[in-house]
Amino acid sequence: MNEAPMSIDKTIQLDDLQFELFLEKDQIKEAVKKIADQINQEYQGKEVLILGVLDGAFMVLSDLLKKLDLTISLELVKLKSYHGMESTGEVQKLLGLNSSLKDCEVIIVEDIIDTGQTLSYLLKLIKDQQPKSVKIASLLLKADVFNDQFPVDYVGFSIPDKFVVGYGMDYKGLGRQLKHIYIIKE
Ligand code: IMP
Ligand code: MG
């Protein structure tokens, strides 16, 4: 059954905070497609190990992987550095790697890079395993606060240093299911 198109909520409330619409699902879809096109071109004919960083990256992972025309294997790690809206300054590993990355062409997939701390930690962790190559894809990058300690090879959007939710990203555990991305209302 076809349903009438639903209108988009321009503002939403999650717990004690209000957020406003920032990136609509079609813009996100287009950005993910662009990243997929680049990866398909650069890795043509190769096997790629996608290393997804949970929890936030689950939506971008799902959409990106469906667009990759390559031989793909998937590994997931679960890292946590945020509490509410604050980076805690330390990274916790909640779920680790199951298989070795030795000689693999690895692409790390993130929802958002903020200070870069989480990925600095992950890069150190996987370097010991001697992957053949490591590249990084992130849907969002907070360019003004990023520590610049590693190259981000594929970026969907550079965004200001403001808290965002939706499309996998949460505030106090809420909002991950939203199709669009919302930014904190000041
Ligand atoms: P970093 O270690 O400072 O780069 O932070 C990276 C992680 O913190 C991301 O993978 C997210 O899980 C979380 N994070 C950073 N900024 C935001 C945000 O604006 N909204 C939701 N989660 C965020
Ligand atoms: Mg993340």
CSV table of C-alpha atoms and ligand atoms in Angstrom, one decimal:
chain,number,residue,atom,x,y,z
A,1,MET,CA,0.0,0.0,0.0
A,2,ASN,CA,1.3,3.4,-0.9
A,3,GLU,CA,1.2,6.0,1.8
A,4,ALA,CA,1.3,9.8,1.4
A,5,PRO,CA,4.8,11.2,1.9
A,6,MET,CA,5.3,12.2,5.5
A,7,SER,CA,6.4,15.7,6.3
A,8,ILE,CA,9.7,16.1,8.0
A,9,ASP,CA,9.9,17.3,11.6
A,10,LYS,CA,11.9,20.6,11.6
A,11,THR,CA,12.6,20.4,15.3
A,12,ILE,CA,12.7,17.5,17.7
A,13,GLN,CA,13.1,17.1,21.4
A,14,LEU,CA,15.4,14.4,22.9
A,15,ASP,CA,15.4,14.3,26.7
A,16,ASP,CA,16.1,17.9,27.8
A,17,LEU,CA,17.4,19.3,24.5
A,18,GLN,CA,15.9,20.6,21.3
A,19,PHE,CA,17.5,19.9,17.9
A,20,GLU,CA,16.7,21.4,14.5
A,21,LEU,CA,16.9,19.8,11.0
A,22,PHE,CA,20.4,20.0,9.6
A,23,LEU,CA,20.9,17.4,6.8
A,24,GLU,CA,17.9,15.7,5.1
A,25,LYS,CA,18.0,12.0,4.2
A,26,ASP,CA,18.4,12.7,0.5
A,27,GLN,CA,21.5,14.8,1.1
A,28,ILE,CA,22.9,12.1,3.3
A,29,LYS,CA,22.1,9.5,0.6
A,30,GLU,CA,23.9,11.5,-2.0
A,31,ALA,CA,27.0,11.9,0.2
A,32,VAL,CA,27.1,8.2,1.0
A,33,LYS,CA,26.8,7.5,-2.8
A,34,LYS,CA,29.8,9.8,-3.5
A,35,ILE,CA,31.9,8.0,-0.9
A,36,ALA,CA,30.9,4.6,-2.4
A,37,ASP,CA,31.7,5.8,-5.9
A,38,GLN,CA,35.2,6.9,-4.8
A,39,ILE,CA,35.9,3.6,-3.0
A,40,ASN,CA,34.6,1.5,-5.9
A,41,GLN,CA,36.9,3.3,-8.2
A,42,GLU,CA,40.0,3.3,-6.0
A,43,TYR,CA,39.7,-0.4,-4.9
A,44,GLN,CA,38.5,-1.8,-8.2
A,45,GLY,CA,39.2,-5.6,-8.4
A,46,LYS,CA,40.5,-5.7,-4.8
A,47,GLU,CA,39.2,-7.3,-1.6
A,48,VAL,CA,38.4,-4.8,1.1
A,49,LEU,CA,37.9,-5.3,4.8
A,50,ILE,CA,35.4,-2.7,6.2
A,51,LEU,CA,36.0,-2.0,9.8
A,52,GLY,CA,32.9,-0.3,11.3
A,53,VAL,CA,33.0,1.6,14.5
A,54,LEU,CA,29.9,1.0,16.6
A,55,ASP,CA,27.5,2.2,17.8
A,56,GLY,CA,27.1,5.3,15.8
A,57,ALA,CA,28.3,4.0,12.4
A,58,PHE,CA,25.6,1.3,12.0
A,59,MET,CA,23.4,3.3,9.6
A,60,VAL,CA,26.2,4.6,7.4
A,61,LEU,CA,27.7,1.2,7.3
A,62,SER,CA,24.4,-0.4,6.1
A,63,ASP,CA,23.9,2.2,3.4
A,64,LEU,CA,27.5,2.3,2.2
A,65,LEU,CA,28.1,-1.4,2.0
A,66,LYS,CA,25.0,-1.9,-0.2
A,67,LYS,CA,26.6,0.4,-2.7
A,68,LEU,CA,30.1,-1.2,-2.8
A,69,ASP,CA,30.8,-3.4,-5.9
A,70,LEU,CA,33.8,-5.1,-4.3
A,71,THR,CA,34.6,-8.2,-2.4
A,72,ILE,CA,33.9,-7.1,1.1
A,73,SER,CA,34.4,-8.5,4.5
A,74,LEU,CA,33.0,-6.8,7.6
A,75,GLU,CA,34.5,-6.4,11.1
A,76,LEU,CA,33.0,-4.4,13.8
A,77,VAL,CA,34.5,-2.8,16.9
A,78,LYS,CA,32.6,-1.0,19.6
A,79,LEU,CA,34.3,2.0,21.1
A,80,LYS,CA,33.0,4.7,23.4
A,81,SER,CA,34.5,8.1,24.1
A,82,TYR,CA,31.4,10.2,24.6
A,83,HIS,CA,29.1,10.7,27.6
A,84,GLY,CA,26.0,12.8,26.8
A,85,MET,CA,27.4,15.7,24.8
A,86,GLU,CA,30.9,15.6,26.1
A,87,SER,CA,34.0,13.8,24.9
A,88,THR,CA,35.3,12.1,28.1
A,89,GLY,CA,38.9,12.3,26.9
A,90,GLU,CA,39.4,8.6,27.1
A,91,VAL,CA,38.4,5.8,24.7
A,92,GLN,CA,36.9,2.6,26.1
A,93,LYS,CA,36.9,-0.6,24.0
A,94,LEU,CA,33.6,-2.5,24.6
A,95,LEU,CA,33.9,-5.0,21.8
A,96,GLY,CA,37.1,-5.9,20.0
A,97,LEU,CA,38.2,-7.4,16.7
A,98,ASN,CA,37.6,-11.1,16.0
A,99,SER,CA,39.9,-11.7,13.1
A,100,SER,CA,43.4,-10.6,12.1
A,101,LEU,CA,43.9,-7.7,9.7
A,102,LYS,CA,47.3,-8.8,8.6
A,103,ASP,CA,47.8,-7.9,4.9
A,104,CYS,CA,44.2,-6.6,4.5
A,105,GLU,CA,43.2,-3.5,2.7
A,106,VAL,CA,41.2,-1.9,5.6
A,107,ILE,CA,38.7,1.0,5.3
A,108,ILE,CA,37.5,2.2,8.7
A,109,VAL,CA,34.0,3.6,8.6
A,110,GLU,CA,32.8,6.1,11.2
A,111,ASP,CA,29.6,8.2,11.6
A,112,ILE,CA,31.4,11.3,12.8
A,113,ILE,CA,35.0,12.4,13.7
A,114,ASP,CA,35.1,15.0,16.3
A,115,THR,CA,38.5,15.4,18.1
A,116,GLY,CA,39.9,12.4,16.3
A,117,GLN,CA,40.7,10.7,19.6
A,118,THR,CA,38.6,7.6,19.0
A,119,LEU,CA,40.3,6.9,15.6
A,120,SER,CA,43.8,7.7,16.9
A,121,TYR,CA,43.2,5.0,19.5
A,122,LEU,CA,41.9,2.5,16.9
A,123,LEU,CA,44.7,3.2,14.4
A,124,LYS,CA,47.2,2.4,17.1
A,125,LEU,CA,45.4,-0.7,18.0
A,126,ILE,CA,45.3,-2.1,14.5
A,127,LYS,CA,48.8,-1.0,13.4
A,128,ASP,CA,50.3,-4.0,15.3
A,129,GLN,CA,48.4,-6.3,13.1
A,130,GLN,CA,50.2,-5.1,10.0
A,131,PRO,CA,47.3,-4.4,7.6
A,132,LYS,CA,48.4,-3.8,4.0
A,133,SER,CA,46.7,-0.4,4.0
A,134,VAL,CA,44.3,1.6,6.1
A,135,LYS,CA,42.0,4.4,4.9
A,136,ILE,CA,39.3,6.2,6.8
A,137,ALA,CA,35.7,7.1,5.7
A,138,SER,CA,33.5,9.3,7.9
A,139,LEU,CA,30.1,10.7,7.0
A,140,LEU,CA,30.8,13.8,9.2
A,141,LEU,CA,33.9,15.6,10.2
A,142,LYS,CA,34.1,18.5,12.7
A,143,ALA,CA,37.0,20.0,11.0
A,144,ASP,CA,37.6,22.9,13.5
A,145,VAL,CA,38.2,20.6,16.4
A,146,PHE,CA,39.8,17.6,14.6
A,147,ASN,CA,43.4,16.9,15.9
A,148,ASP,CA,44.7,16.3,12.3
A,149,GLN,CA,46.7,13.3,13.5
A,150,PHE,CA,45.7,11.2,10.5
A,151,PRO,CA,44.3,11.7,7.1
A,152,VAL,CA,40.5,11.3,6.6
A,153,ASP,CA,40.3,9.9,3.1
A,154,TYR,CA,36.6,10.1,2.4
A,155,VAL,CA,34.3,12.7,4.1
A,156,GLY,CA,30.6,13.3,3.5
A,157,PHE,CA,30.3,16.7,5.1
A,158,SER,CA,32.5,19.0,7.1
A,159,ILE,CA,30.3,20.4,9.9
A,160,PRO,CA,30.7,23.1,12.6
A,161,ASP,CA,31.7,22.1,16.2
A,162,LYS,CA,28.1,21.6,17.3
A,163,PHE,CA,26.4,18.5,18.7
A,164,VAL,CA,24.3,16.5,16.1
A,165,VAL,CA,22.0,13.5,16.3
A,166,GLY,CA,20.2,11.1,14.0
A,167,TYR,CA,21.3,8.6,11.3
A,168,GLY,CA,23.0,6.5,13.9
A,169,MET,CA,24.2,9.2,16.3
A,170,ASP,CA,22.6,9.7,19.7
A,171,TYR,CA,22.1,12.0,22.6
A,172,LYS,CA,21.9,10.1,25.9
A,173,GLY,CA,21.1,7.0,23.8
A,174,LEU,CA,18.2,8.6,22.0
A,175,GLY,CA,17.8,9.6,18.3
A,176,ARG,CA,19.8,6.9,16.6
A,177,GLN,CA,16.9,5.8,14.5
A,178,LEU,CA,16.2,9.2,12.9
A,179,LYS,CA,16.5,9.3,9.0
A,180,HIS,CA,17.7,12.9,9.0
A,181,ILE,CA,20.5,14.5,10.9
A,182,TYR,CA,19.6,17.2,13.5
A,183,ILE,CA,21.8,19.9,15.1
A,184,ILE,CA,21.5,21.3,18.6
A,185,LYS,CA,19.3,24.4,18.8
A,186,GLU,CA,20.9,27.3,20.5
B,1,IMP,P1,36.2,11.8,18.8
B,1,IMP,O1,36.9,10.7,19.5
B,1,IMP,O2,36.2,13.1,19.5
B,1,IMP,O3,36.6,12.0,17.3
B,1,IMP,O4,34.6,11.4,18.8
B,1,IMP,C1,34.2,10.4,18.0
B,1,IMP,C2,32.9,9.7,18.5
B,1,IMP,O5,32.2,10.5,19.5
B,1,IMP,C3,32.0,9.5,17.3
B,1,IMP,O6,32.2,8.3,16.7
B,1,IMP,C4,30.6,9.6,18.0
B,1,IMP,O7,30.3,8.3,18.5
B,1,IMP,C5,30.8,10.5,19.1
B,1,IMP,N1,30.4,11.9,18.8
B,1,IMP,C6,31.3,12.9,18.5
B,1,IMP,N2,30.6,14.1,18.1
B,1,IMP,C7,29.3,13.7,18.2
B,1,IMP,C8,28.0,14.4,17.9
B,1,IMP,O8,28.0,15.6,17.6
B,1,IMP,N3,26.9,13.7,18.1
B,1,IMP,C9,26.9,12.4,18.5
B,1,IMP,N4,28.0,11.7,18.7
B,1,IMP,C10,29.2,12.3,18.6
B,2,MG,MG,31.2,6.7,16.2
